[in-house]
PDB file of C-alpha atoms and ligand atoms in Angstrom:
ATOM      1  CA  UNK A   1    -106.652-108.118  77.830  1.00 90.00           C
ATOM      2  CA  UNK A   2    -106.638-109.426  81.634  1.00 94.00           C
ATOM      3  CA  UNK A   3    -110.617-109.427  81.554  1.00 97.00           C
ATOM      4  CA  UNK A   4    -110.745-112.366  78.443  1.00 98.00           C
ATOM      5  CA  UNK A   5    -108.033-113.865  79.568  1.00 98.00           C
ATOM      6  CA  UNK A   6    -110.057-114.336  83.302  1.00 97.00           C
ATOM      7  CA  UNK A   7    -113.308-115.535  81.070  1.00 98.00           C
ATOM      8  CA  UNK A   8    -110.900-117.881  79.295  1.00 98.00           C
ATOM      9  CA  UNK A   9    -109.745-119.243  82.716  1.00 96.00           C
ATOM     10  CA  UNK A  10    -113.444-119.242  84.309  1.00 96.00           C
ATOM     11  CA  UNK A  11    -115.434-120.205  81.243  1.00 97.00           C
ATOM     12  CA  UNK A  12    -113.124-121.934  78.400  1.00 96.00           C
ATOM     13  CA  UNK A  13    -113.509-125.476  78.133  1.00 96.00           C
ATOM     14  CA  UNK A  14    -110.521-127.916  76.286  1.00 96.00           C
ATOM     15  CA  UNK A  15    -112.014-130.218  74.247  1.00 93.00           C
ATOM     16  CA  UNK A  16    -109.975-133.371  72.077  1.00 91.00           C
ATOM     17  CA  UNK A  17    -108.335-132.202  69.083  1.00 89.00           C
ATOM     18  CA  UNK A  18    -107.033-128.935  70.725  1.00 91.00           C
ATOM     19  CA  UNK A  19    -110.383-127.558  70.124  1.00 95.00           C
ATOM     20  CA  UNK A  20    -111.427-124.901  73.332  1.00 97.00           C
ATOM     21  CA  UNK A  21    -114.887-124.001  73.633  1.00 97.00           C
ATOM     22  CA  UNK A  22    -115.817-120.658  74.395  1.00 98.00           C
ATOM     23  CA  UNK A  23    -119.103-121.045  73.168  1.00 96.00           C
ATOM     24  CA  UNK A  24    -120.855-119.746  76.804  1.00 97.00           C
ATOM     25  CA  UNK A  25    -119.432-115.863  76.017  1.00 98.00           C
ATOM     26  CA  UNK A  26    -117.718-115.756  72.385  1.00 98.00           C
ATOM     27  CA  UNK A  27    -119.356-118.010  69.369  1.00 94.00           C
ATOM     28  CA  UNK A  28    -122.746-119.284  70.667  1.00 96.00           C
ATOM     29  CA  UNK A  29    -124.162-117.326  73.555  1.00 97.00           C
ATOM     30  CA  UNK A  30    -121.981-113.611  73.356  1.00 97.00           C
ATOM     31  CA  UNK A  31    -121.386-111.523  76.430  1.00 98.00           C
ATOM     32  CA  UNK A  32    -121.722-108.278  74.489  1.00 98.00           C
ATOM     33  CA  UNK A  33    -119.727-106.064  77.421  1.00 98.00           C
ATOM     34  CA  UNK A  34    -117.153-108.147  76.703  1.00 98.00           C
ATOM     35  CA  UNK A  35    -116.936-108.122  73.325  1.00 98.00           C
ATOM     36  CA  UNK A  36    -117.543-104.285  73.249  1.00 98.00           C
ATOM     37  CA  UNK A  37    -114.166-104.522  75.409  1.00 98.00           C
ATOM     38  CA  UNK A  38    -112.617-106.114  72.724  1.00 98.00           C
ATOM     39  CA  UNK A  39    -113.930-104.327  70.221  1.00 98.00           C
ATOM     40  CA  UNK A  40    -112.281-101.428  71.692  1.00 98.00           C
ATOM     41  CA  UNK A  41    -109.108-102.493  72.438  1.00 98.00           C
ATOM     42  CA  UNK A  42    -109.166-103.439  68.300  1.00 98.00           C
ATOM     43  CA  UNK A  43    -109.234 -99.622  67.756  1.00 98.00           C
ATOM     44  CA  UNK A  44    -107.106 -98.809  70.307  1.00 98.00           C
ATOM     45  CA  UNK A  45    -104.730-100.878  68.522  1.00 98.00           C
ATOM     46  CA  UNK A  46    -105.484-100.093  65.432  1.00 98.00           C
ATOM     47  CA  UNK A  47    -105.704 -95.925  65.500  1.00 98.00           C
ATOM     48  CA  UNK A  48    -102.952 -95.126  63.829  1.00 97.00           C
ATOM     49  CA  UNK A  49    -104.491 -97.400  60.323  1.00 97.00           C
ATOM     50  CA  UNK A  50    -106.658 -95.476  58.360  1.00 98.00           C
ATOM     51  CA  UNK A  51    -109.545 -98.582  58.398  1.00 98.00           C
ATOM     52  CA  UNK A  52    -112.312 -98.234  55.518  1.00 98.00           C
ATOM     53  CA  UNK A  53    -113.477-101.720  56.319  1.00 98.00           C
ATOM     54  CA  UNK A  54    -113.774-104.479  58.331  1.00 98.00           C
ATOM     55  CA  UNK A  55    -113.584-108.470  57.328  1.00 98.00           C
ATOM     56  CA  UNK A  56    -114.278-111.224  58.787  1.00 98.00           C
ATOM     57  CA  UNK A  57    -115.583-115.123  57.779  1.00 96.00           C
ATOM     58  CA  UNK A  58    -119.120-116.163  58.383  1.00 94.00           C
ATOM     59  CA  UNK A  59    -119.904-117.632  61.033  1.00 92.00           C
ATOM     60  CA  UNK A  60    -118.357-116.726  64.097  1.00 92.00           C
ATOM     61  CA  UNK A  61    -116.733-113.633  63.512  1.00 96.00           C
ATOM     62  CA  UNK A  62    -119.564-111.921  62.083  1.00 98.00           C
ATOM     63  CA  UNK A  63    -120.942-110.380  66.468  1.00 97.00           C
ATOM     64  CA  UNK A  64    -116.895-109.979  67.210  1.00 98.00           C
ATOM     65  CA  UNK A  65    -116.326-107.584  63.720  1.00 98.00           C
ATOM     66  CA  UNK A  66    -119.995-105.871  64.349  1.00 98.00           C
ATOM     67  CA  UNK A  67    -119.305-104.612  67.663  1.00 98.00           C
ATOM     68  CA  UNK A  68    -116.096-103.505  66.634  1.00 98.00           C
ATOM     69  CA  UNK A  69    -116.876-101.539  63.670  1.00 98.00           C
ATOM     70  CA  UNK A  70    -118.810 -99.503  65.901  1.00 97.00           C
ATOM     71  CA  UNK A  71    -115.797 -98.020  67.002  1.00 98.00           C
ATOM     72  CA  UNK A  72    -114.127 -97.275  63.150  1.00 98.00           C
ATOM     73  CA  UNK A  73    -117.807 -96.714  62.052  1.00 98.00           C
ATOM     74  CA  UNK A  74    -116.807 -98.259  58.936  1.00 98.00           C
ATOM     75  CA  UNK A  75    -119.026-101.507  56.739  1.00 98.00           C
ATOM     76  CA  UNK A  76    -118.585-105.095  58.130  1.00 98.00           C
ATOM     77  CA  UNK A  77    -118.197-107.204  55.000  1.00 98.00           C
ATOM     78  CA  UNK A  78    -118.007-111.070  55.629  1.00 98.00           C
ATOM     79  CA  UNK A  79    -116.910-113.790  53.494  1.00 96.00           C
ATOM     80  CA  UNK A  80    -119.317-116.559  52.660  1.00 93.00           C
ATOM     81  CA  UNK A  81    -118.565-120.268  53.160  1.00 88.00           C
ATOM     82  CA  UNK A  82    -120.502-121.414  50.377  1.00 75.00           C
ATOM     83  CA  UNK A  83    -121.874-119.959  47.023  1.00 61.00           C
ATOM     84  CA  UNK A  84    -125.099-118.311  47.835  1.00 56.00           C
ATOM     85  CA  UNK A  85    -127.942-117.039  45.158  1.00 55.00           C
ATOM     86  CA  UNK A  86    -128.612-113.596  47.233  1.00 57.00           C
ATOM     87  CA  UNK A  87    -124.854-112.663  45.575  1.00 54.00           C
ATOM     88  CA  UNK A  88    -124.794-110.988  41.912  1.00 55.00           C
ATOM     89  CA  UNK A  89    -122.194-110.862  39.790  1.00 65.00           C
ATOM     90  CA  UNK A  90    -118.428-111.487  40.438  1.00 91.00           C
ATOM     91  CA  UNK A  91    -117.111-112.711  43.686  1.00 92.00           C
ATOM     92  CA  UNK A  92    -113.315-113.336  44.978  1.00 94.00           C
ATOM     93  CA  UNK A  93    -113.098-117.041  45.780  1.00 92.00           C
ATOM     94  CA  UNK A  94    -110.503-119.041  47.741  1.00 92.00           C
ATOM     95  CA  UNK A  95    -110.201-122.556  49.468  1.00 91.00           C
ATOM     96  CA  UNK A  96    -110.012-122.590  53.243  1.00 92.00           C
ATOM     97  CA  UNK A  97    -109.448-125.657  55.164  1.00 89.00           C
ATOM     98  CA  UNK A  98    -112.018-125.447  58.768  1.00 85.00           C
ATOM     99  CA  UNK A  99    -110.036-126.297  61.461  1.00 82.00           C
ATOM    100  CA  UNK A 100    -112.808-127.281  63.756  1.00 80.00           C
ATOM    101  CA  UNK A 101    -115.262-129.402  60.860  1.00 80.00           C
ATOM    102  CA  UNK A 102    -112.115-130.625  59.191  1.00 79.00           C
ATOM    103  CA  UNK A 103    -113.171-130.510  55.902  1.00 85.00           C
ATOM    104  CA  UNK A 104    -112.641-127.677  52.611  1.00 90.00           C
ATOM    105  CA  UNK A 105    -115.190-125.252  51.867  1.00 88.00           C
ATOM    106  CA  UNK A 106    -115.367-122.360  49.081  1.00 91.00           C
ATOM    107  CA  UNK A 107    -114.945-118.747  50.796  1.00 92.00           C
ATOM    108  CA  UNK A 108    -117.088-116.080  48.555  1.00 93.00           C
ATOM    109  CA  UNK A 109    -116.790-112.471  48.867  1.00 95.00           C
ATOM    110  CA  UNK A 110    -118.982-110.356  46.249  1.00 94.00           C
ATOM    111  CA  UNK A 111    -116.276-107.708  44.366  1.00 95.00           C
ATOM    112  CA  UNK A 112    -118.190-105.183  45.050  1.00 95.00           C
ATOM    113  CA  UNK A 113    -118.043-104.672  48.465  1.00 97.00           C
ATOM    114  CA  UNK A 114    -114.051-104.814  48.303  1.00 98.00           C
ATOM    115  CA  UNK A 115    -112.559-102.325  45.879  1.00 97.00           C
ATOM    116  CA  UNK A 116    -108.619-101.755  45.801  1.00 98.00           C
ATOM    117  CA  UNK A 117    -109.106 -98.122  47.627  1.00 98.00           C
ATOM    118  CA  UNK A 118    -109.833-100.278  51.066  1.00 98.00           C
ATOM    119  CA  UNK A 119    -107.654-100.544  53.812  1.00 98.00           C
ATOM    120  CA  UNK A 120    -108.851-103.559  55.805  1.00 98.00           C
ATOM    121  CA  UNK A 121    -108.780-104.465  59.053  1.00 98.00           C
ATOM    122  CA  UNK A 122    -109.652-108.247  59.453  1.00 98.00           C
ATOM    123  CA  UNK A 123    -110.790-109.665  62.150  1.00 98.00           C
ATOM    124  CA  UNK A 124    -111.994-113.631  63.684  1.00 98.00           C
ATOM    125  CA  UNK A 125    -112.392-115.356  67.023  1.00 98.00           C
ATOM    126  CA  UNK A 126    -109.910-117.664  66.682  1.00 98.00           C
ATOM    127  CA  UNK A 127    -106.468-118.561  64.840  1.00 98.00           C
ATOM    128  CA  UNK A 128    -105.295-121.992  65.219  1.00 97.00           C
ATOM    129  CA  UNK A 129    -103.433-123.223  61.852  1.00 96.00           C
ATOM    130  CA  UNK A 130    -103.767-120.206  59.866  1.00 97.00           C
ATOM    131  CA  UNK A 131    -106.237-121.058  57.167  1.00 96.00           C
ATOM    132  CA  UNK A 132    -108.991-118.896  57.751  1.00 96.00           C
ATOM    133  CA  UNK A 133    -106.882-115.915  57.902  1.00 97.00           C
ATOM    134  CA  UNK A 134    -104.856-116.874  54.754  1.00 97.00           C
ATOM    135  CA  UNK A 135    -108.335-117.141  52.602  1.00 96.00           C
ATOM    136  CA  UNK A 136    -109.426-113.862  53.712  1.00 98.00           C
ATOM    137  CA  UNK A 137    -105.819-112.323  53.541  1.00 98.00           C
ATOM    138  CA  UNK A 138    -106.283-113.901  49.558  1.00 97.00           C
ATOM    139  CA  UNK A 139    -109.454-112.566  49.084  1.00 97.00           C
ATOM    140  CA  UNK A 140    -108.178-108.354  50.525  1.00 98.00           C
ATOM    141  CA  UNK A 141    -105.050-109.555  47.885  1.00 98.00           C
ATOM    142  CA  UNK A 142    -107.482-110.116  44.705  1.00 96.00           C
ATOM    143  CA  UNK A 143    -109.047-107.099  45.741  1.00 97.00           C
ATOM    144  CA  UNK A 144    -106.065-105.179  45.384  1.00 98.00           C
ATOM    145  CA  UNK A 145    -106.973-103.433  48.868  1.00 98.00           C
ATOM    146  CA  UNK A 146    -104.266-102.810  51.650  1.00 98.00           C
ATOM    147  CA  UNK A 147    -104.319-105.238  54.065  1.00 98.00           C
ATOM    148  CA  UNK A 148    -103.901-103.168  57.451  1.00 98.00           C
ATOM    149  CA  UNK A 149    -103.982-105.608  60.174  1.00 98.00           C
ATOM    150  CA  UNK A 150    -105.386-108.583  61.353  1.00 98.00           C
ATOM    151  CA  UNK A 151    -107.185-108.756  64.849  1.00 98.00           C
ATOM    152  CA  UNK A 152    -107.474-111.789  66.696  1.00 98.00           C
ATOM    153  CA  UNK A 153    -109.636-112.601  69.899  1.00 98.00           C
ATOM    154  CA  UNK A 154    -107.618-116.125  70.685  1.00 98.00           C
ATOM    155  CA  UNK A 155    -104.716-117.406  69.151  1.00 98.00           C
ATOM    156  CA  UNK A 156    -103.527-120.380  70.292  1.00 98.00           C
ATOM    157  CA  UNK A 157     -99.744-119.712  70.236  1.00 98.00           C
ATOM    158  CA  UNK A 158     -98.883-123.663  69.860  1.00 97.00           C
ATOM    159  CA  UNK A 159    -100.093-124.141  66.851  1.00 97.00           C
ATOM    160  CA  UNK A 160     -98.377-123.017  63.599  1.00 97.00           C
ATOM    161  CA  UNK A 161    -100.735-120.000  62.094  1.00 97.00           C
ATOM    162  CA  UNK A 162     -99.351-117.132  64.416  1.00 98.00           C
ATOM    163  CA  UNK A 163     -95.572-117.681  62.937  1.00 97.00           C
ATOM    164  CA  UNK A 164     -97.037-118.388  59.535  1.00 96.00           C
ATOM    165  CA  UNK A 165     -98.976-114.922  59.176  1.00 97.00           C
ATOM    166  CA  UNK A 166     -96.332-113.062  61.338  1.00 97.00           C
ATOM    167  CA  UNK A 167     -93.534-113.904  58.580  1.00 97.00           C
ATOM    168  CA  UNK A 168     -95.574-112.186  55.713  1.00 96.00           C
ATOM    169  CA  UNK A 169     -95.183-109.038  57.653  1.00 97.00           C
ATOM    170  CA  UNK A 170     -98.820-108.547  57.764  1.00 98.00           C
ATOM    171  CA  UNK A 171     -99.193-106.953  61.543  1.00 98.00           C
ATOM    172  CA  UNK A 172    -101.091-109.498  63.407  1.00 98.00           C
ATOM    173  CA  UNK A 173    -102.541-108.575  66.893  1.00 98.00           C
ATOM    174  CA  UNK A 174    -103.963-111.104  68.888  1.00 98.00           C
ATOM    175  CA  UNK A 175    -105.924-110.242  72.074  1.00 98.00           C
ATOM    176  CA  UNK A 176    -104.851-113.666  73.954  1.00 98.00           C
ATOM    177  CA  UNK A 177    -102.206-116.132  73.010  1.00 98.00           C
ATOM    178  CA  UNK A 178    -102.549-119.380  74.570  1.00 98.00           C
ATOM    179  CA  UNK A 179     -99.325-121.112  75.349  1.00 97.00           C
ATOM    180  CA  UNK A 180    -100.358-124.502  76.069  1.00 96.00           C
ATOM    181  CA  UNK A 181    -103.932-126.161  77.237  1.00 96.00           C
ATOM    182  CA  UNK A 182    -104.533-129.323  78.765  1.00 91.00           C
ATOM    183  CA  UNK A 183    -108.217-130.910  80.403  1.00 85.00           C
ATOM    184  CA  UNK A 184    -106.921-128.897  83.444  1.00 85.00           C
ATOM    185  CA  UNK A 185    -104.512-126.453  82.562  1.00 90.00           C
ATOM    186  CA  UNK A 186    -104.129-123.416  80.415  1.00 94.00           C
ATOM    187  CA  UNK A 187    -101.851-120.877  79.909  1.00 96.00           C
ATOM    188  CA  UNK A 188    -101.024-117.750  78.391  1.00 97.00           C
ATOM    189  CA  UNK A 189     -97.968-116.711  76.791  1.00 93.00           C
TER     190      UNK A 189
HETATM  191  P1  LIG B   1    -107.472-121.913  61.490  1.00 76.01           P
HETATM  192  O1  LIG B   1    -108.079-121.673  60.159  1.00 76.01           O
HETATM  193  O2  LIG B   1    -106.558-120.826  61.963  1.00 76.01           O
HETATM  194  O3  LIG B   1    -106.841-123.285  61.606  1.00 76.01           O
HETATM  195  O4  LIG B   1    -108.692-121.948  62.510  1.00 76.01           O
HETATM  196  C1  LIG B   1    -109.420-120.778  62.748  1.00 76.01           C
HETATM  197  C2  LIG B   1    -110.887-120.990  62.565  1.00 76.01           C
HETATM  198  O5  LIG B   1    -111.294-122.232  63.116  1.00 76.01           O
HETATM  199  C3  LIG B   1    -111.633-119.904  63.309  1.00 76.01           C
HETATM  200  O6  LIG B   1    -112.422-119.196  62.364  1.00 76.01           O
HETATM  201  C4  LIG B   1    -112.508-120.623  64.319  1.00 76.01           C
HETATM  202  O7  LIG B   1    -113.865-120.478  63.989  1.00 76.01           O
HETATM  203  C5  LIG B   1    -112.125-122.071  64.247  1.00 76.01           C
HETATM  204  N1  LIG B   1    -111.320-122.522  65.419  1.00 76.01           N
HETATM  205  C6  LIG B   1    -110.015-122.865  65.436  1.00 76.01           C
HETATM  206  N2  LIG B   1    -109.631-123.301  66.627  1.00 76.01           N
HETATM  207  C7  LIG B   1    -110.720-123.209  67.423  1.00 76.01           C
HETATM  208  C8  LIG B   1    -110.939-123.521  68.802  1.00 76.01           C
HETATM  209  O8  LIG B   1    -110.068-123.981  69.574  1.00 76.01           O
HETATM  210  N3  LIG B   1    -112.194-123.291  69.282  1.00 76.01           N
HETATM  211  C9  LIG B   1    -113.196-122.781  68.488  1.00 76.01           C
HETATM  212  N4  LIG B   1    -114.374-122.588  69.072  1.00 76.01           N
HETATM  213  N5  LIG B   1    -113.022-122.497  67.179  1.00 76.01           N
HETATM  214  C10 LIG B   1    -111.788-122.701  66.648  1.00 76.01           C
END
């Protein structure tokens, strides 16, 4: 997507730790035309699945899997980061590791909003190391619900969750892959 990858350029900002902030048009302030865009290029990609659902981890990915639901007008669902009273009865519950708060928090997803007749179609903003997606790619497996795809707005290519999730053969599609980033220099792969 040559329009994200040109807000990347113009707008993303490298911070220490390999952290890049995209917090003027992804995660804090959203450019909705954008992320309409991507939205739609998610179902372009994604036609051929037959999607009952969309997934995604609070907090971030909650706008990006909204606006593209739209477009499989199928249920968001969204995993919790911490046990909440509003949820009754049984949840799926995994570990995941947050790559930008370093530090492990429980993931809660209520069974009854995941059943195993989905097919899911999960989606996030970023993947870096591969933990977020692994604790929601648990959660689809206690389920017992196909795991369709995963769709990813930035992956950044140099660190280790790309290969990790690409060798379970789940079908990972990521709208940017960043190949390297420095203070003044990004690329793309
Ligand atoms: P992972 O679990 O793959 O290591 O990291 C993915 C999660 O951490 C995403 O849900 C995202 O919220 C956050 N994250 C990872 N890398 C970055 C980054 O460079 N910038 C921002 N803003 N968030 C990131």
């Amino acid at each position: 997507m040559d329009l994200l990858k040109e807000r990347i350029l113009g707008d993303g900002i490298v911070k220490p730790g390999n952290v890049l902030k995209v917090d003027s048009f992804l995660n804090h302030q959203m450019d909705i035309d954008l992320i309409n865009k991507i939205g739609q290029e998610f179902k372009r990609l994604f036609a051929d699945e037959p999607i009952t659902k969309i997934l995604t981890i609070e907090a971030s990915g909650i706008g990006i899997a909204c606006l593209t639901a739209q477009y499989f007008n199928v249920p968001v669902v969204f995993a919790k980061k911490s046990q909440s009273i509003n949820l009754e009865g049984d949840v799926y519950s995994t570990k995941v590791e947050s790559f930008t708060h370093k530090r492990e928090y429980d993931v809660i997803l209520s069974k009854k909003f995941l059943t195993a007749e989905d097919h899911v179609l999960i989606i996030d903003d970023f993947l870096a190391n591969g933990c977020a997606l692994r604790g929601l790619i648990d959660i689809v497996n206690y389920s017992g619900a196909t795991i369709a795809g995963a769709g990813i707005v930035i992956e950044k290519g140099f660190q280790c969750g790309g290969k990790v999730i690409r060798e379970t053969g789940i079908r990972l599609e990521s709208l940017a892959i960043i190949e390297s980033m420095t203070d003044d220099a990004l690329t793309f792969a």
